[in-house]
């Protein structure tokens, strides 16, 4: 399985969707509509992937990332700007088919967000 398949895989997207509730706690109730829009973007990305539409799947994921970066403006505008740059890097890497660069972007997003891999997941995206 290619690293891109792991990044775009339904399991990865489902985990991200499930984690949106935690973001609502951090961002506050004013972020609820934006987080719901992120959820919709990710569900569309999942549906596109299942339909075999790679470009639409990438588009949905990157739209969600852009929305998340906009929501980060509520907490830290400088961090939000960095998130937008990483989202653009991630999208470019996926569109070029550069799974290694996309994985580095995912790792950077994970590091910046404070997310940690669970024990035993060290080799997963």
JSON list of N, CA, C and O in Angstrom, two decimals, residues 60-112:
[
{"chain": "A", "resi": 60, "resn": "UNK", "atom": "N", "xyz": [-11.43, 17.73, -1.33]},
{"chain": "A", "resi": 60, "resn": "UNK", "atom": "CA", "xyz": [-12.20, 17.76, -0.09]},
{"chain": "A", "resi": 60, "resn": "UNK", "atom": "C", "xyz": [-11.32, 17.85, 1.13]},
{"chain": "A", "resi": 60, "resn": "UNK", "atom": "O", "xyz": [-11.61, 18.59, 2.08]},
{"chain": "A", "resi": 61, "resn": "UNK", "atom": "N", "xyz": [-10.23, 17.09, 1.11]},
{"chain": "A", "resi": 61, "resn": "UNK", "atom": "CA", "xyz": [-9.31, 17.11, 2.25]},
{"chain": "A", "resi": 61, "resn": "UNK", "atom": "C", "xyz": [-8.66, 18.49, 2.39]},
{"chain": "A", "resi": 61, "resn": "UNK", "atom": "O", "xyz": [-8.60, 19.04, 3.48]},
{"chain": "A", "resi": 62, "resn": "UNK", "atom": "N", "xyz": [-8.22, 19.04, 1.29]},
{"chain": "A", "resi": 62, "resn": "UNK", "atom": "CA", "xyz": [-7.54, 20.33, 1.39]},
{"chain": "A", "resi": 62, "resn": "UNK", "atom": "C", "xyz": [-8.53, 21.45, 1.71]},
{"chain": "A", "resi": 62, "resn": "UNK", "atom": "O", "xyz": [-8.17, 22.40, 2.40]},
{"chain": "A", "resi": 63, "resn": "UNK", "atom": "N", "xyz": [-9.78, 21.34, 1.24]},
{"chain": "A", "resi": 63, "resn": "UNK", "atom": "CA", "xyz": [-10.80, 22.34, 1.63]},
{"chain": "A", "resi": 63, "resn": "UNK", "atom": "C", "xyz": [-11.01, 22.29, 3.14]},
{"chain": "A", "resi": 63, "resn": "UNK", "atom": "O", "xyz": [-11.10, 23.33, 3.80]},
{"chain": "A", "resi": 64, "resn": "UNK", "atom": "N", "xyz": [-11.06, 21.08, 3.69]},
{"chain": "A", "resi": 64, "resn": "UNK", "atom": "CA", "xyz": [-11.21, 20.92, 5.14]},
{"chain": "A", "resi": 64, "resn": "UNK", "atom": "C", "xyz": [-10.02, 21.53, 5.87]},
{"chain": "A", "resi": 64, "resn": "UNK", "atom": "O", "xyz": [-10.19, 22.21, 6.90]},
{"chain": "A", "resi": 65, "resn": "UNK", "atom": "N", "xyz": [-8.82, 21.30, 5.35]},
{"chain": "A", "resi": 65, "resn": "UNK", "atom": "CA", "xyz": [-7.63, 21.84, 5.99]},
{"chain": "A", "resi": 65, "resn": "UNK", "atom": "C", "xyz": [-7.64, 23.37, 5.97]},
{"chain": "A", "resi": 65, "resn": "UNK", "atom": "O", "xyz": [-7.27, 24.01, 6.95]},
{"chain": "A", "resi": 66, "resn": "UNK", "atom": "N", "xyz": [-8.09, 23.95, 4.85]},
{"chain": "A", "resi": 66, "resn": "UNK", "atom": "CA", "xyz": [-8.17, 25.41, 4.77]},
{"chain": "A", "resi": 66, "resn": "UNK", "atom": "C", "xyz": [-9.17, 25.96, 5.79]},
{"chain": "A", "resi": 66, "resn": "UNK", "atom": "O", "xyz": [-8.94, 26.97, 6.43]},
{"chain": "A", "resi": 67, "resn": "UNK", "atom": "N", "xyz": [-10.30, 25.27, 5.92]},
{"chain": "A", "resi": 67, "resn": "UNK", "atom": "CA", "xyz": [-11.30, 25.70, 6.90]},
{"chain": "A", "resi": 67, "resn": "UNK", "atom": "C", "xyz": [-10.73, 25.62, 8.32]},
{"chain": "A", "resi": 67, "resn": "UNK", "atom": "O", "xyz": [-10.96, 26.51, 9.14]},
{"chain": "A", "resi": 68, "resn": "UNK", "atom": "N", "xyz": [-10.01, 24.53, 8.59]},
{"chain": "A", "resi": 68, "resn": "UNK", "atom": "CA", "xyz": [-9.41, 24.38, 9.92]},
{"chain": "A", "resi": 68, "resn": "UNK", "atom": "C", "xyz": [-8.41, 25.50, 10.18]},
{"chain": "A", "resi": 68, "resn": "UNK", "atom": "O", "xyz": [-8.35, 26.03, 11.30]},
{"chain": "A", "resi": 69, "resn": "UNK", "atom": "N", "xyz": [-7.64, 25.85, 9.17]},
{"chain": "A", "resi": 69, "resn": "UNK", "atom": "CA", "xyz": [-6.69, 26.96, 9.34]},
{"chain": "A", "resi": 69, "resn": "UNK", "atom": "C", "xyz": [-7.43, 28.26, 9.63]},
{"chain": "A", "resi": 69, "resn": "UNK", "atom": "O", "xyz": [-7.00, 29.05, 10.47]},
{"chain": "A", "resi": 70, "resn": "UNK", "atom": "N", "xyz": [-8.56, 28.47, 8.97]},
{"chain": "A", "resi": 70, "resn": "UNK", "atom": "CA", "xyz": [-9.37, 29.66, 9.25]},
{"chain": "A", "resi": 70, "resn": "UNK", "atom": "C", "xyz": [-9.89, 29.67, 10.67]},
{"chain": "A", "resi": 70, "resn": "UNK", "atom": "O", "xyz": [-9.91, 30.71, 11.32]},
{"chain": "A", "resi": 71, "resn": "UNK", "atom": "N", "xyz": [-10.30, 28.49, 11.16]},
{"chain": "A", "resi": 71, "resn": "UNK", "atom": "CA", "xyz": [-10.77, 28.40, 12.54]},
{"chain": "A", "resi": 71, "resn": "UNK", "atom": "C", "xyz": [-9.63, 28.66, 13.53]},
{"chain": "A", "resi": 71, "resn": "UNK", "atom": "O", "xyz": [-9.86, 29.19, 14.62]},
{"chain": "A", "resi": 72, "resn": "UNK", "atom": "N", "xyz": [-8.43, 28.29, 13.15]},
{"chain": "A", "resi": 72, "resn": "UNK", "atom": "CA", "xyz": [-7.28, 28.52, 14.03]},
{"chain": "A", "resi": 72, "resn": "UNK", "atom": "C", "xyz": [-7.04, 30.01, 14.26]},
{"chain": "A", "resi": 72, "resn": "UNK", "atom": "O", "xyz": [-6.46, 30.40, 15.26]},
{"chain": "A", "resi": 73, "resn": "UNK", "atom": "N", "xyz": [-7.54, 30.84, 13.34]},
{"chain": "A", "resi": 73, "resn": "UNK", "atom": "CA", "xyz": [-7.45, 32.30, 13.53]},
{"chain": "A", "resi": 73, "resn": "UNK", "atom": "C", "xyz": [-8.11, 32.73, 14.83]},
{"chain": "A", "resi": 73, "resn": "UNK", "atom": "O", "xyz": [-7.73, 33.75, 15.41]},
{"chain": "A", "resi": 74, "resn": "UNK", "atom": "N", "xyz": [-9.09, 31.94, 15.30]},
{"chain": "A", "resi": 74, "resn": "UNK", "atom": "CA", "xyz": [-9.76, 32.26, 16.56]},
{"chain": "A", "resi": 74, "resn": "UNK", "atom": "C", "xyz": [-8.79, 32.20, 17.74]},
{"chain": "A", "resi": 74, "resn": "UNK", "atom": "O", "xyz": [-8.97, 32.91, 18.73]},
{"chain": "A", "resi": 75, "resn": "UNK", "atom": "N", "xyz": [-7.78, 31.35, 17.64]},
{"chain": "A", "resi": 75, "resn": "UNK", "atom": "CA", "xyz": [-6.84, 31.16, 18.74]},
{"chain": "A", "resi": 75, "resn": "UNK", "atom": "C", "xyz": [-5.52, 31.87, 18.52]},
{"chain": "A", "resi": 75, "resn": "UNK", "atom": "O", "xyz": [-4.98, 32.48, 19.43]},
{"chain": "A", "resi": 76, "resn": "UNK", "atom": "N", "xyz": [-4.98, 31.74, 17.29]},
{"chain": "A", "resi": 76, "resn": "UNK", "atom": "CA", "xyz": [-3.64, 32.25, 17.04]},
{"chain": "A", "resi": 76, "resn": "UNK", "atom": "C", "xyz": [-3.47, 32.51, 15.54]},
{"chain": "A", "resi": 76, "resn": "UNK", "atom": "O", "xyz": [-3.21, 31.58, 14.78]},
{"chain": "A", "resi": 77, "resn": "UNK", "atom": "N", "xyz": [-3.60, 33.76, 15.11]},
{"chain": "A", "resi": 77, "resn": "UNK", "atom": "CA", "xyz": [-3.49, 34.07, 13.68]},
{"chain": "A", "resi": 77, "resn": "UNK", "atom": "C", "xyz": [-2.16, 33.65, 13.06]},
{"chain": "A", "resi": 77, "resn": "UNK", "atom": "O", "xyz": [-2.13, 33.21, 11.91]},
{"chain": "A", "resi": 78, "resn": "UNK", "atom": "N", "xyz": [-1.07, 33.74, 13.80]},
{"chain": "A", "resi": 78, "resn": "UNK", "atom": "CA", "xyz": [0.23, 33.33, 13.25]},
{"chain": "A", "resi": 78, "resn": "UNK", "atom": "C", "xyz": [0.25, 31.82, 13.01]},
{"chain": "A", "resi": 78, "resn": "UNK", "atom": "O", "xyz": [0.75, 31.36, 11.98]},
{"chain": "A", "resi": 79, "resn": "UNK", "atom": "N", "xyz": [-0.29, 31.06, 13.95]},
{"chain": "A", "resi": 79, "resn": "UNK", "atom": "CA", "xyz": [-0.37, 29.61, 13.78]},
{"chain": "A", "resi": 79, "resn": "UNK", "atom": "C", "xyz": [-1.28, 29.27, 12.61]},
{"chain": "A", "resi": 79, "resn": "UNK", "atom": "O", "xyz": [-1.00, 28.35, 11.85]},
{"chain": "A", "resi": 80, "resn": "UNK", "atom": "N", "xyz": [-2.36, 30.00, 12.45]},
{"chain": "A", "resi": 80, "resn": "UNK", "atom": "CA", "xyz": [-3.28, 29.77, 11.34]},
{"chain": "A", "resi": 80, "resn": "UNK", "atom": "C", "xyz": [-2.57, 29.98, 10.01]},
{"chain": "A", "resi": 80, "resn": "UNK", "atom": "O", "xyz": [-2.77, 29.21, 9.07]},
{"chain": "A", "resi": 81, "resn": "UNK", "atom": "N", "xyz": [-1.74, 31.02, 9.92]},
{"chain": "A", "resi": 81, "resn": "UNK", "atom": "CA", "xyz": [-0.99, 31.27, 8.68]},
{"chain": "A", "resi": 81, "resn": "UNK", "atom": "C", "xyz": [-0.05, 30.11, 8.38]},
{"chain": "A", "resi": 81, "resn": "UNK", "atom": "O", "xyz": [0.07, 29.68, 7.22]},
{"chain": "A", "resi": 82, "resn": "UNK", "atom": "N", "xyz": [0.59, 29.59, 9.41]},
{"chain": "A", "resi": 82, "resn": "UNK", "atom": "CA", "xyz": [1.48, 28.44, 9.22]},
{"chain": "A", "resi": 82, "resn": "UNK", "atom": "C", "xyz": [0.68, 27.23, 8.75]},
{"chain": "A", "resi": 82, "resn": "UNK", "atom": "O", "xyz": [1.08, 26.51, 7.85]},
{"chain": "A", "resi": 83, "resn": "UNK", "atom": "N", "xyz": [-0.52, 27.03, 9.33]},
{"chain": "A", "resi": 83, "resn": "UNK", "atom": "CA", "xyz": [-1.36, 25.90, 8.94]},
{"chain": "A", "resi": 83, "resn": "UNK", "atom": "C", "xyz": [-1.79, 26.02, 7.48]},
{"chain": "A", "resi": 83, "resn": "UNK", "atom": "O", "xyz": [-1.83, 25.02, 6.76]},
{"chain": "A", "resi": 84, "resn": "UNK", "atom": "N", "xyz": [-2.09, 27.23, 7.03]},
{"chain": "A", "resi": 84, "resn": "UNK", "atom": "CA", "xyz": [-2.46, 27.41, 5.63]},
{"chain": "A", "resi": 84, "resn": "UNK", "atom": "C", "xyz": [-1.29, 27.05, 4.71]},
{"chain": "A", "resi": 84, "resn": "UNK", "atom": "O", "xyz": [-1.48, 26.43, 3.67]},
{"chain": "A", "resi": 85, "resn": "UNK", "atom": "N", "xyz": [-0.08, 27.42, 5.11]},
{"chain": "A", "resi": 85, "resn": "UNK", "atom": "CA", "xyz": [1.09, 27.09, 4.30]},
{"chain": "A", "resi": 85, "resn": "UNK", "atom": "C", "xyz": [1.31, 25.57, 4.26]},
{"chain": "A", "resi": 85, "resn": "UNK", "atom": "O", "xyz": [1.61, 25.02, 3.19]},
{"chain": "A", "resi": 86, "resn": "UNK", "atom": "N", "xyz": [1.16, 24.91, 5.38]},
{"chain": "A", "resi": 86, "resn": "UNK", "atom": "CA", "xyz": [1.33, 23.45, 5.41]},
{"chain": "A", "resi": 86, "resn": "UNK", "atom": "C", "xyz": [0.23, 22.78, 4.59]},
{"chain": "A", "resi": 86, "resn": "UNK", "atom": "O", "xyz": [0.49, 21.82, 3.86]},
{"chain": "A", "resi": 87, "resn": "UNK", "atom": "N", "xyz": [-0.99, 23.29, 4.66]},
{"chain": "A", "resi": 87, "resn": "UNK", "atom": "CA", "xyz": [-2.09, 22.73, 3.87]},
{"chain": "A", "resi": 87, "resn": "UNK", "atom": "C", "xyz": [-1.79, 22.85, 2.38]},
{"chain": "A", "resi": 87, "resn": "UNK", "atom": "O", "xyz": [-2.03, 21.92, 1.61]},
{"chain": "A", "resi": 88, "resn": "UNK", "atom": "N", "xyz": [-1.25, 23.99, 1.96]},
{"chain": "A", "resi": 88, "resn": "UNK", "atom": "CA", "xyz": [-0.89, 24.18, 0.56]},
{"chain": "A", "resi": 88, "resn": "UNK", "atom": "C", "xyz": [0.23, 23.22, 0.15]},
{"chain": "A", "resi": 88, "resn": "UNK", "atom": "O", "xyz": [0.19, 22.65, -0.95]},
{"chain": "A", "resi": 89, "resn": "UNK", "atom": "N", "xyz": [1.20, 23.04, 1.03]},
{"chain": "A", "resi": 89, "resn": "UNK", "atom": "CA", "xyz": [2.29, 22.10, 0.76]},
{"chain": "A", "resi": 89, "resn": "UNK", "atom": "C", "xyz": [1.74, 20.67, 0.62]},
{"chain": "A", "resi": 89, "resn": "UNK", "atom": "O", "xyz": [2.11, 19.93, -0.28]},
{"chain": "A", "resi": 90, "resn": "UNK", "atom": "N", "xyz": [0.83, 20.29, 1.52]},
{"chain": "A", "resi": 90, "resn": "UNK", "atom": "CA", "xyz": [0.23, 18.97, 1.50]},
{"chain": "A", "resi": 90, "resn": "UNK", "atom": "C", "xyz": [-0.53, 18.74, 0.19]},
{"chain": "A", "resi": 90, "resn": "UNK", "atom": "O", "xyz": [-0.36, 17.72, -0.47]},
{"chain": "A", "resi": 91, "resn": "UNK", "atom": "N", "xyz": [-1.35, 19.72, -0.19]},
{"chain": "A", "resi": 91, "resn": "UNK", "atom": "CA", "xyz": [-2.11, 19.58, -1.43]},
{"chain": "A", "resi": 91, "resn": "UNK", "atom": "C", "xyz": [-1.19, 19.45, -2.63]},
{"chain": "A", "resi": 91, "resn": "UNK", "atom": "O", "xyz": [-1.37, 18.58, -3.49]},
{"chain": "A", "resi": 92, "resn": "UNK", "atom": "N", "xyz": [-0.16, 20.30, -2.70]},
{"chain": "A", "resi": 92, "resn": "UNK", "atom": "CA", "xyz": [0.77, 20.23, -3.81]},
{"chain": "A", "resi": 92, "resn": "UNK", "atom": "C", "xyz": [1.47, 18.88, -3.88]},
{"chain": "A", "resi": 92, "resn": "UNK", "atom": "O", "xyz": [1.64, 18.31, -4.96]},
{"chain": "A", "resi": 93, "resn": "UNK", "atom": "N", "xyz": [1.86, 18.36, -2.72]},
{"chain": "A", "resi": 93, "resn": "UNK", "atom": "CA", "xyz": [2.54, 17.06, -2.69]},
{"chain": "A", "resi": 93, "resn": "UNK", "atom": "C", "xyz": [1.62, 15.96, -3.20]},
{"chain": "A", "resi": 93, "resn": "UNK", "atom": "O", "xyz": [2.05, 15.10, -3.98]},
{"chain": "A", "resi": 94, "resn": "UNK", "atom": "N", "xyz": [0.37, 15.96, -2.76]},
{"chain": "A", "resi": 94, "resn": "UNK", "atom": "CA", "xyz": [-0.56, 14.93, -3.22]},
{"chain": "A", "resi": 94, "resn": "UNK", "atom": "C", "xyz": [-0.82, 15.04, -4.71]},
{"chain": "A", "resi": 94, "resn": "UNK", "atom": "O", "xyz": [-0.85, 14.04, -5.43]},
{"chain": "A", "resi": 95, "resn": "UNK", "atom": "N", "xyz": [-0.99, 16.26, -5.19]},
{"chain": "A", "resi": 95, "resn": "UNK", "atom": "CA", "xyz": [-1.27, 16.44, -6.62]},
{"chain": "A", "resi": 95, "resn": "UNK", "atom": "C", "xyz": [-0.07, 16.06, -7.47]},
{"chain": "A", "resi": 95, "resn": "UNK", "atom": "O", "xyz": [-0.24, 15.59, -8.59]},
{"chain": "A", "resi": 96, "resn": "UNK", "atom": "N", "xyz": [1.14, 16.22, -6.94]},
{"chain": "A", "resi": 96, "resn": "UNK", "atom": "CA", "xyz": [2.35, 15.80, -7.67]},
{"chain": "A", "resi": 96, "resn": "UNK", "atom": "C", "xyz": [2.59, 14.30, -7.54]},
{"chain": "A", "resi": 96, "resn": "UNK", "atom": "O", "xyz": [3.44, 13.76, -8.22]},
{"chain": "A", "resi": 97, "resn": "UNK", "atom": "N", "xyz": [1.88, 13.68, -6.61]},
{"chain": "A", "resi": 97, "resn": "UNK", "atom": "CA", "xyz": [2.10, 12.26, -6.36]},
{"chain": "A", "resi": 97, "resn": "UNK", "atom": "C", "xyz": [3.31, 12.02, -5.48]},
{"chain": "A", "resi": 97, "resn": "UNK", "atom": "O", "xyz": [3.87, 10.92, -5.45]},
{"chain": "A", "resi": 98, "resn": "UNK", "atom": "N", "xyz": [3.73, 13.03, -4.73]},
{"chain": "A", "resi": 98, "resn": "UNK", "atom": "CA", "xyz": [4.89, 12.93, -3.84]},
{"chain": "A", "resi": 98, "resn": "UNK", "atom": "C", "xyz": [4.42, 12.54, -2.44]},
{"chain": "A", "resi": 98, "resn": "UNK", "atom": "O", "xyz": [4.22, 13.38, -1.57]},
{"chain": "A", "resi": 99, "resn": "UNK", "atom": "N", "xyz": [4.22, 11.24, -2.24]},
{"chain": "A", "resi": 99, "resn": "UNK", "atom": "CA", "xyz": [3.69, 10.75, -0.97]},
{"chain": "A", "resi": 99, "resn": "UNK", "atom": "C", "xyz": [4.62, 11.05, 0.19]},
{"chain": "A", "resi": 99, "resn": "UNK", "atom": "O", "xyz": [4.16, 11.31, 1.31]},
{"chain": "A", "resi": 100, "resn": "UNK", "atom": "N", "xyz": [5.93, 11.05, -0.05]},
{"chain": "A", "resi": 100, "resn": "UNK", "atom": "CA", "xyz": [6.88, 11.32, 1.04]},
{"chain": "A", "resi": 100, "resn": "UNK", "atom": "C", "xyz": [6.72, 12.76, 1.54]},
{"chain": "A", "resi": 100, "resn": "UNK", "atom": "O", "xyz": [6.71, 13.01, 2.75]},
{"chain": "A", "resi": 101, "resn": "UNK", "atom": "N", "xyz": [6.59, 13.71, 0.62]},
{"chain": "A", "resi": 101, "resn": "UNK", "atom": "CA", "xyz": [6.40, 15.11, 1.03]},
{"chain": "A", "resi": 101, "resn": "UNK", "atom": "C", "xyz": [5.05, 15.29, 1.70]},
{"chain": "A", "resi": 101, "resn": "UNK", "atom": "O", "xyz": [4.93, 16.02, 2.69]},
{"chain": "A", "resi": 102, "resn": "UNK", "atom": "N", "xyz": [4.02, 14.62, 1.21]},
{"chain": "A", "resi": 102, "resn": "UNK", "atom": "CA", "xyz": [2.70, 14.69, 1.85]},
{"chain": "A", "resi": 102, "resn": "UNK", "atom": "C", "xyz": [2.79, 14.14, 3.27]},
{"chain": "A", "resi": 102, "resn": "UNK", "atom": "O", "xyz": [2.21, 14.72, 4.19]},
{"chain": "A", "resi": 103, "resn": "UNK", "atom": "N", "xyz": [3.49, 13.04, 3.44]},
{"chain": "A", "resi": 103, "resn": "UNK", "atom": "CA", "xyz": [3.64, 12.45, 4.77]},
{"chain": "A", "resi": 103, "resn": "UNK", "atom": "C", "xyz": [4.38, 13.41, 5.70]},
{"chain": "A", "resi": 103, "resn": "UNK", "atom": "O", "xyz": [4.03, 13.53, 6.89]},
{"chain": "A", "resi": 104, "resn": "UNK", "atom": "N", "xyz": [5.39, 14.11, 5.18]},
{"chain": "A", "resi": 104, "resn": "UNK", "atom": "CA", "xyz": [6.10, 15.10, 6.01]},
{"chain": "A", "resi": 104, "resn": "UNK", "atom": "C", "xyz": [5.15, 16.21, 6.44]},
{"chain": "A", "resi": 104, "resn": "UNK", "atom": "O", "xyz": [5.20, 16.68, 7.58]},
{"chain": "A", "resi": 105, "resn": "UNK", "atom": "N", "xyz": [4.26, 16.62, 5.54]},
{"chain": "A", "resi": 105, "resn": "UNK", "atom": "CA", "xyz": [3.28, 17.65, 5.89]},
{"chain": "A", "resi": 105, "resn": "UNK", "atom": "C", "xyz": [2.34, 17.15, 6.99]},
{"chain": "A", "resi": 105, "resn": "UNK", "atom": "O", "xyz": [2.03, 17.88, 7.92]},
{"chain": "A", "resi": 106, "resn": "UNK", "atom": "N", "xyz": [1.89, 15.90, 6.86]},
{"chain": "A", "resi": 106, "resn": "UNK", "atom": "CA", "xyz": [1.03, 15.32, 7.89]},
{"chain": "A", "resi": 106, "resn": "UNK", "atom": "C", "xyz": [1.76, 15.28, 9.23]},
{"chain": "A", "resi": 106, "resn": "UNK", "atom": "O", "xyz": [1.20, 15.64, 10.27]},
{"chain": "A", "resi": 107, "resn": "UNK", "atom": "N", "xyz": [3.02, 14.87, 9.20]},
{"chain": "A", "resi": 107, "resn": "UNK", "atom": "CA", "xyz": [3.80, 14.82, 10.44]},
{"chain": "A", "resi": 107, "resn": "UNK", "atom": "C", "xyz": [3.94, 16.21, 11.05]},
{"chain": "A", "resi": 107, "resn": "UNK", "atom": "O", "xyz": [3.85, 16.38, 12.27]},
{"chain": "A", "resi": 108, "resn": "UNK", "atom": "N", "xyz": [4.17, 17.23, 10.21]},
{"chain": "A", "resi": 108, "resn": "UNK", "atom": "CA", "xyz": [4.30, 18.60, 10.71]},
{"chain": "A", "resi": 108, "resn": "UNK", "atom": "C", "xyz": [2.98, 19.08, 11.31]},
{"chain": "A", "resi": 108, "resn": "UNK", "atom": "O", "xyz": [2.96, 19.68, 12.39]},
{"chain": "A", "resi": 109, "resn": "UNK", "atom": "N", "xyz": [1.87, 18.78, 10.63]},
{"chain": "A", "resi": 109, "resn": "UNK", "atom": "CA", "xyz": [0.57, 19.17, 11.18]},
{"chain": "A", "resi": 109, "resn": "UNK", "atom": "C", "xyz": [0.33, 18.49, 12.51]},
{"chain": "A", "resi": 109, "resn": "UNK", "atom": "O", "xyz": [-0.15, 19.11, 13.46]},
{"chain": "A", "resi": 110, "resn": "UNK", "atom": "N", "xyz": [0.68, 17.22, 12.59]},
{"chain": "A", "resi": 110, "resn": "UNK", "atom": "CA", "xyz": [0.48, 16.48, 13.83]},
{"chain": "A", "resi": 110, "resn": "UNK", "atom": "C", "xyz": [1.34, 17.09, 14.94]},
{"chain": "A", "resi": 110, "resn": "UNK", "atom": "O", "xyz": [0.88, 17.32, 16.05]},
{"chain": "A", "resi": 111, "resn": "UNK", "atom": "N", "xyz": [2.59, 17.39, 14.62]},
{"chain": "A", "resi": 111, "resn": "UNK", "atom": "CA", "xyz": [3.50, 17.98, 15.61]},
{"chain": "A", "resi": 111, "resn": "UNK", "atom": "C", "xyz": [3.00, 19.34, 16.09]},
{"chain": "A", "resi": 111, "resn": "UNK", "atom": "O", "xyz": [2.96, 19.61, 17.29]},
{"chain": "A", "resi": 112, "resn": "UNK", "atom": "N", "xyz": [2.59, 20.18, 15.14]},
{"chain": "A", "resi": 112, "resn": "UNK", "atom": "CA", "xyz": [2.13, 21.53, 15.49]},
{"chain": "A", "resi": 112, "resn": "UNK", "atom": "C", "xyz": [0.84, 21.51, 16.31]},
{"chain": "A", "resi": 112, "resn": "UNK", "atom": "O", "xyz": [0.61, 22.38, 17.13]}
]
